[in-house]
């Protein structure tokens, strides 16, 4: 009698299931890391990982809106003939700012209001010409004889209006820890650019309180940060033993760095000649306060603050020499962003492994 084949049912052992699951998980993690690398590479490029913008024109030229060709900076004659003022949108100690129009494009026309401050105005123009990059507002033209500067218009205005902007329905989707951290990275990128600029190490002096500092930067429609006001950017030249002082009046408050405050106590009247100078590390002291504003109070922002705690504590060291450089702060911010994106994309991965 012929025997029928006897098939033995093979059970898959738990260990084999575990190995297969682990292998699939590792493949998924590898794939995620590739996607993350591609995303961050694109992101850092958009932030200015390289300090020059490939879309910028050669020195002395600009392009605006959808126009492909570069135009030379507008001269006095061209500004007088082609630019039309629409309304005054701001006025400071140095200049008055007008929303204007040039060839159907909205632009910003700035004019000196106080002749005693013309040196500050011309210094700002010099900085604006020399520092054209993706970190600085675009220069469109100028007229030194008439103390006039023409720059690109950004409808969202200064950075101090960020929270109001994020409550507009059009921009509510940007009100996340992710986009807010990207803005903080943009801000530190701008500080790093000023500290390593083509002119040398520059200090952002118009920053004696948070509101004043935020007013020096613009928020673009695609949510980037640009340095806008460059009237007070003194140069630190260590090789020549040259440090800086931000103005000639006494500075007070916790927002300014300790070395910017009068060191001789209340019993000694302030004298500018006795006030010691300082360097660019005053900008580093202010980074945690600016970042705290930029991060806001949205879901996940406290987790970001927790990851930034150590670098922010270092920024607040009383001794300027012990504070990190802007480059070190920027590298830390980018590492935190990478870590948090990875954890958000695959929560629980660490526990599974």
Coordinates of C-alpha atoms in Angstrom, one line a residue:
X1 CA 0.0 0.0 0.0
X2 CA 1.4 3.3 -1.2
X3 CA 2.1 5.8 1.5
X4 CA 0.8 9.3 1.0
X5 CA 3.3 12.2 1.4
X6 CA 3.3 13.5 4.8
X7 CA 3.6 17.3 4.9
X8 CA 4.8 18.8 8.2
X9 CA 3.5 22.3 8.9
X10 CA 6.4 24.5 9.9
X11 CA 5.6 27.1 12.5
X12 CA 7.4 30.5 12.2
X13 CA 9.3 30.9 15.4
X14 CA 9.0 34.1 17.4
X15 CA 12.7 34.8 17.1
X16 CA 12.4 34.7 13.2
X17 CA 9.4 37.1 13.4
X18 CA 11.5 39.4 15.6
X19 CA 14.4 39.2 13.2
X20 CA 12.2 40.0 10.2
X21 CA 10.5 42.9 12.0
X22 CA 13.9 44.3 13.0
X23 CA 15.3 44.0 9.5
X24 CA 12.2 45.8 8.1
X25 CA 12.5 48.5 10.7
X26 CA 16.2 49.1 9.9
X27 CA 15.4 49.4 6.2
X28 CA 12.6 51.9 7.1
X29 CA 15.0 53.9 9.3
X30 CA 17.6 53.9 6.5
X31 CA 15.1 55.1 4.0
X32 CA 13.9 57.8 6.4
X33 CA 17.5 59.0 6.9
X34 CA 18.0 59.3 3.2
X35 CA 14.8 61.4 2.8
X36 CA 15.8 63.4 5.8
X37 CA 19.2 64.1 4.4
X38 CA 17.7 65.2 1.1
X39 CA 15.2 67.4 2.8
X40 CA 17.7 69.1 5.1
X41 CA 20.1 69.6 2.3
X42 CA 17.4 71.5 0.4
X43 CA 16.4 73.3 3.6
X44 CA 19.9 74.5 4.5
X45 CA 20.4 75.7 0.9
X46 CA 17.2 77.8 1.2
X47 CA 18.5 79.2 4.5
X48 CA 21.7 80.3 3.1
X49 CA 24.0 77.4 4.0
X50 CA 26.2 79.1 1.4
X51 CA 26.3 82.8 2.1
X52 CA 25.7 83.9 -1.4
X53 CA 22.4 83.7 -3.2
X54 CA 22.6 82.1 -6.7
X55 CA 19.7 84.3 -7.7
X56 CA 21.5 87.5 -6.9
X57 CA 22.8 89.7 -9.6
X58 CA 26.4 90.9 -10.0
X59 CA 27.5 93.8 -7.8
X60 CA 25.7 97.0 -8.6
X61 CA 22.7 95.2 -10.1
X62 CA 19.3 93.8 -9.0
X63 CA 16.3 92.0 -10.3
X64 CA 12.8 92.3 -8.9
X65 CA 9.7 90.1 -9.0
X66 CA 9.4 87.8 -12.0
X67 CA 11.9 89.8 -14.1
X68 CA 14.7 87.5 -15.3
X69 CA 17.2 90.1 -16.3
X70 CA 19.4 92.1 -13.9
X71 CA 19.1 95.9 -13.9
X72 CA 21.8 98.4 -12.6
X73 CA 21.0 100.1 -9.3
X74 CA 18.8 103.1 -10.0
X75 CA 20.6 106.5 -10.1
X76 CA 19.4 109.8 -8.7
X77 CA 17.9 110.7 -12.1
X78 CA 16.1 107.3 -12.4
X79 CA 14.7 107.5 -8.8
X80 CA 13.4 111.0 -9.3
X81 CA 11.9 110.2 -12.7
X82 CA 10.5 106.6 -12.2
X83 CA 9.7 106.2 -8.5
X84 CA 6.4 107.4 -7.1
X85 CA 5.8 107.8 -3.4
X86 CA 2.5 106.3 -2.2
X87 CA 2.5 106.9 1.6
X88 CA 4.7 107.2 4.7
X89 CA 4.9 103.9 6.5
X90 CA 7.5 104.7 9.2
X91 CA 9.9 107.2 10.7
X92 CA 12.9 106.8 12.9
X93 CA 15.7 109.0 14.3
X94 CA 17.6 108.8 11.1
X95 CA 15.2 108.4 8.2
X96 CA 11.6 108.5 7.0
X97 CA 10.3 105.5 5.1
X98 CA 7.8 105.6 2.2
X99 CA 5.9 102.8 0.5
X100 CA 6.5 103.7 -3.2
X101 CA 6.1 102.3 -6.7
X102 CA 8.5 101.6 -9.5
X103 CA 7.3 100.1 -12.8
X104 CA 4.2 98.6 -11.1
X105 CA 6.4 97.1 -8.3
X106 CA 6.0 98.1 -4.7
X107 CA 9.3 99.4 -3.3
X108 CA 10.6 101.2 -0.2
X109 CA 12.0 104.7 -0.4
X110 CA 14.0 105.9 2.6
X111 CA 15.0 109.5 3.1
X112 CA 17.2 111.2 5.7
X113 CA 15.2 113.4 8.1
X114 CA 17.9 114.7 10.4
X115 CA 20.9 116.3 8.8
X116 CA 22.9 115.9 11.9
X117 CA 22.7 112.1 11.4
X118 CA 23.8 112.0 7.8
X119 CA 27.0 110.1 8.6
X120 CA 24.8 107.3 10.1
X121 CA 22.6 107.3 7.0
X122 CA 25.7 107.1 4.7
X123 CA 27.2 104.4 6.8
X124 CA 24.0 102.4 6.5
X125 CA 24.1 102.8 2.7
X126 CA 27.8 101.7 2.6
X127 CA 26.9 98.6 4.6
X128 CA 23.8 97.9 2.4
X129 CA 25.9 98.0 -0.8
X130 CA 28.8 95.9 0.6
X131 CA 26.7 93.2 2.4
X132 CA 24.2 92.3 -0.4
X133 CA 23.4 88.6 0.2
X134 CA 20.4 86.5 1.0
X135 CA 20.6 87.7 4.6
X136 CA 20.2 91.4 3.7
X137 CA 17.3 93.3 2.2
X138 CA 17.8 93.9 -1.6
X139 CA 19.2 97.3 -2.7
X140 CA 17.5 98.7 -5.8
X141 CA 19.1 102.1 -6.0
X142 CA 20.3 105.2 -4.1
X143 CA 21.1 108.9 -4.4
X144 CA 23.8 110.1 -2.0
X145 CA 23.3 113.8 -3.0
X146 CA 19.6 113.6 -1.9
X147 CA 20.2 111.1 0.9
X148 CA 17.8 108.6 -0.6
X149 CA 17.9 104.7 -0.6
X150 CA 15.6 102.4 -2.6
X151 CA 15.0 98.8 -1.4
X152 CA 12.8 95.9 -2.0
X153 CA 9.3 95.9 -0.3
X154 CA 8.2 93.1 2.0
X155 CA 4.5 93.4 2.9
X156 CA 4.8 91.5 6.2
X157 CA 7.0 94.2 7.6
X158 CA 9.4 93.9 10.5
X159 CA 10.0 90.8 12.6
X160 CA 8.3 92.3 15.6
X161 CA 4.9 91.7 14.0
X162 CA 5.5 87.9 13.7
X163 CA 2.8 86.8 16.2
X164 CA 0.2 89.0 14.6
X165 CA 1.1 87.7 11.1
X166 CA 0.8 84.1 12.3
X167 CA -2.8 84.8 13.4
X168 CA -3.8 85.7 9.9
X169 CA -5.7 82.8 8.4
X170 CA -3.4 82.7 5.4
X171 CA -0.4 82.0 7.7
X172 CA -1.9 79.9 10.5
X173 CA -0.4 76.8 9.0
X174 CA 3.1 78.3 9.6
X175 CA 2.5 78.6 13.3
X176 CA 4.3 75.4 14.3
X177 CA 7.5 74.7 16.3
X178 CA 9.0 73.5 13.1
X179 CA 8.6 76.8 11.1
X180 CA 9.4 78.9 14.2
X181 CA 12.6 77.0 14.8
X182 CA 13.5 77.5 11.1
X183 CA 13.0 81.3 11.7
X184 CA 15.4 81.1 14.7
X185 CA 17.9 79.3 12.5
X186 CA 17.5 82.1 9.9
X187 CA 18.1 84.7 12.6
X188 CA 21.3 83.1 13.9
X189 CA 22.4 82.6 10.2
X190 CA 22.1 86.4 9.8
X191 CA 24.2 87.0 12.9
X192 CA 26.8 84.6 11.7
X193 CA 26.9 86.4 8.4
X194 CA 27.5 89.8 10.1
X195 CA 30.2 88.3 12.3
X196 CA 32.0 86.8 9.3
X197 CA 31.1 89.4 6.7
X198 CA 33.2 90.5 3.7
X199 CA 34.0 93.7 5.7
X200 CA 35.0 91.9 8.9
X201 CA 33.3 91.3 12.2
X202 CA 30.2 93.6 12.5
X203 CA 28.1 94.1 15.6
X204 CA 24.4 94.8 15.5
X205 CA 24.2 97.8 17.7
X206 CA 20.6 98.9 17.3
X207 CA 19.5 96.2 19.7
X208 CA 19.2 97.7 23.2
X209 CA 15.8 96.0 23.8
X210 CA 13.9 93.2 22.1
X211 CA 11.4 95.4 20.4
X212 CA 14.2 97.6 18.9
X213 CA 16.2 94.5 17.8
X214 CA 13.2 92.9 16.1
X215 CA 12.5 96.2 14.2
X216 CA 15.9 95.8 12.5
X217 CA 14.8 92.7 10.6
X218 CA 12.2 92.0 8.0
X219 CA 9.9 88.9 7.7
X220 CA 9.6 87.9 4.0
X221 CA 6.4 86.4 2.5
X222 CA 8.1 83.0 2.2
X223 CA 9.1 83.2 5.9
X224 CA 12.7 84.1 5.9
X225 CA 14.5 86.8 7.9
X226 CA 16.4 89.7 6.4
X227 CA 18.6 92.3 8.0
X228 CA 17.0 95.6 7.1
X229 CA 18.5 98.5 9.1
X230 CA 22.3 98.7 8.8
X231 CA 22.9 102.2 10.2
X232 CA 24.6 101.0 13.4
X233 CA 27.0 98.2 12.4
X234 CA 30.5 99.0 13.9
X235 CA 33.5 96.9 13.1
X236 CA 35.5 94.8 15.5
X237 CA 39.1 94.7 14.4
X238 CA 41.0 92.6 17.0
X239 CA 44.3 92.7 15.0
X240 CA 44.2 96.5 15.4
X241 CA 43.0 96.3 19.0
X242 CA 39.7 98.0 17.9
X243 CA 36.5 97.1 19.8
X244 CA 33.2 98.9 19.7
X245 CA 30.7 100.8 21.8
X246 CA 27.0 100.9 20.9
X247 CA 26.3 104.7 21.2
X248 CA 27.5 107.2 23.7
X249 CA 24.7 106.9 26.3
X250 CA 24.4 104.5 29.3
X251 CA 22.7 101.2 28.5
X252 CA 20.6 99.4 31.1
X253 CA 18.5 96.4 31.5
X254 CA 18.9 92.6 31.3
X255 CA 18.5 92.4 27.6
X256 CA 21.9 94.1 26.8
X257 CA 25.0 92.1 27.6
X258 CA 26.7 92.7 31.0
X259 CA 29.8 94.2 29.3
X260 CA 27.5 96.9 27.8
X261 CA 26.4 98.1 31.2
X262 CA 28.2 100.7 33.3
X263 CA 30.7 98.7 35.4
X264 CA 31.5 101.3 38.1
X265 CA 28.2 101.3 40.1
X266 CA 25.5 103.9 40.8
X267 CA 27.8 106.1 42.9
X268 CA 30.0 106.9 39.8
X269 CA 28.2 109.0 37.2
X270 CA 28.3 107.6 33.7
X271 CA 31.0 109.0 31.4
X272 CA 31.3 107.7 27.9
X273 CA 35.1 108.1 27.9
X274 CA 35.4 105.7 30.9
X275 CA 33.0 103.1 29.4
X276 CA 35.1 100.0 28.3
X277 CA 34.5 98.8 24.7
X278 CA 33.4 95.3 23.8
X279 CA 33.1 92.9 20.9
X280 CA 30.5 90.9 18.9
X281 CA 29.7 88.6 21.8
X282 CA 27.1 91.1 22.8
X283 CA 25.0 89.7 19.9
X284 CA 25.4 86.2 21.3
X285 CA 24.1 87.2 24.7
X286 CA 20.8 88.3 23.0
X287 CA 20.2 85.1 21.0
X288 CA 18.3 83.2 23.6
X289 CA 15.8 86.1 24.1
X290 CA 15.3 86.5 20.4
X291 CA 14.8 82.7 19.9
X292 CA 12.4 82.6 22.8
X293 CA 10.2 85.2 21.0
X294 CA 10.5 83.4 17.7
X295 CA 9.6 80.0 19.2
X296 CA 6.5 81.4 20.8
X297 CA 4.1 79.2 22.7
X298 CA 2.9 76.6 20.3
X299 CA 2.8 72.8 20.7
X300 CA 6.3 71.4 20.8
X301 CA 8.1 74.7 21.4
X302 CA 8.9 73.8 25.0
X303 CA 10.6 70.6 23.7
X304 CA 12.7 72.7 21.4
X305 CA 13.7 75.0 24.3
X306 CA 14.7 72.0 26.3
X307 CA 17.0 70.8 23.5
X308 CA 18.5 74.4 23.2
X309 CA 18.9 74.8 27.0
X310 CA 22.7 74.1 27.1
X311 CA 23.6 76.3 24.2
X312 CA 21.4 79.1 25.5
X313 CA 23.0 78.8 28.9
X314 CA 26.4 79.2 27.3
X315 CA 25.2 82.3 25.4
X316 CA 24.4 83.8 28.8
X317 CA 27.9 83.4 30.3
X318 CA 28.9 86.6 32.0
X319 CA 32.4 86.4 30.5
X320 CA 32.1 87.1 26.8
X321 CA 35.1 84.9 26.0
X322 CA 33.2 81.9 27.4
X323 CA 30.2 82.4 25.1
X324 CA 30.0 80.3 21.9
X325 CA 30.5 81.9 18.4
X326 CA 27.5 82.4 16.1
X327 CA 28.8 79.5 14.1
X328 CA 28.6 77.2 17.1
X329 CA 25.1 78.3 18.0
X330 CA 24.0 77.8 14.4
X331 CA 25.5 74.3 14.2
X332 CA 23.6 73.4 17.4
X333 CA 20.3 74.8 16.2
X334 CA 20.6 72.7 13.0
X335 CA 21.5 69.5 14.9
X336 CA 18.4 70.1 17.1
X337 CA 16.2 70.6 14.1
X338 CA 17.5 67.4 12.5
X339 CA 17.0 65.4 15.7
X340 CA 13.5 66.7 16.2
X341 CA 12.4 66.1 12.6
X342 CA 13.7 62.5 12.8
X343 CA 11.9 61.9 16.1
X344 CA 8.7 63.4 14.8
X345 CA 8.8 61.3 11.6
X346 CA 9.3 58.0 13.5
X347 CA 8.2 58.3 17.1
X348 CA 9.1 55.4 19.3
X349 CA 11.9 54.2 16.9
X350 CA 14.5 54.3 19.7
X351 CA 12.3 52.2 22.0
X352 CA 11.7 49.6 19.2
X353 CA 15.4 49.2 18.6

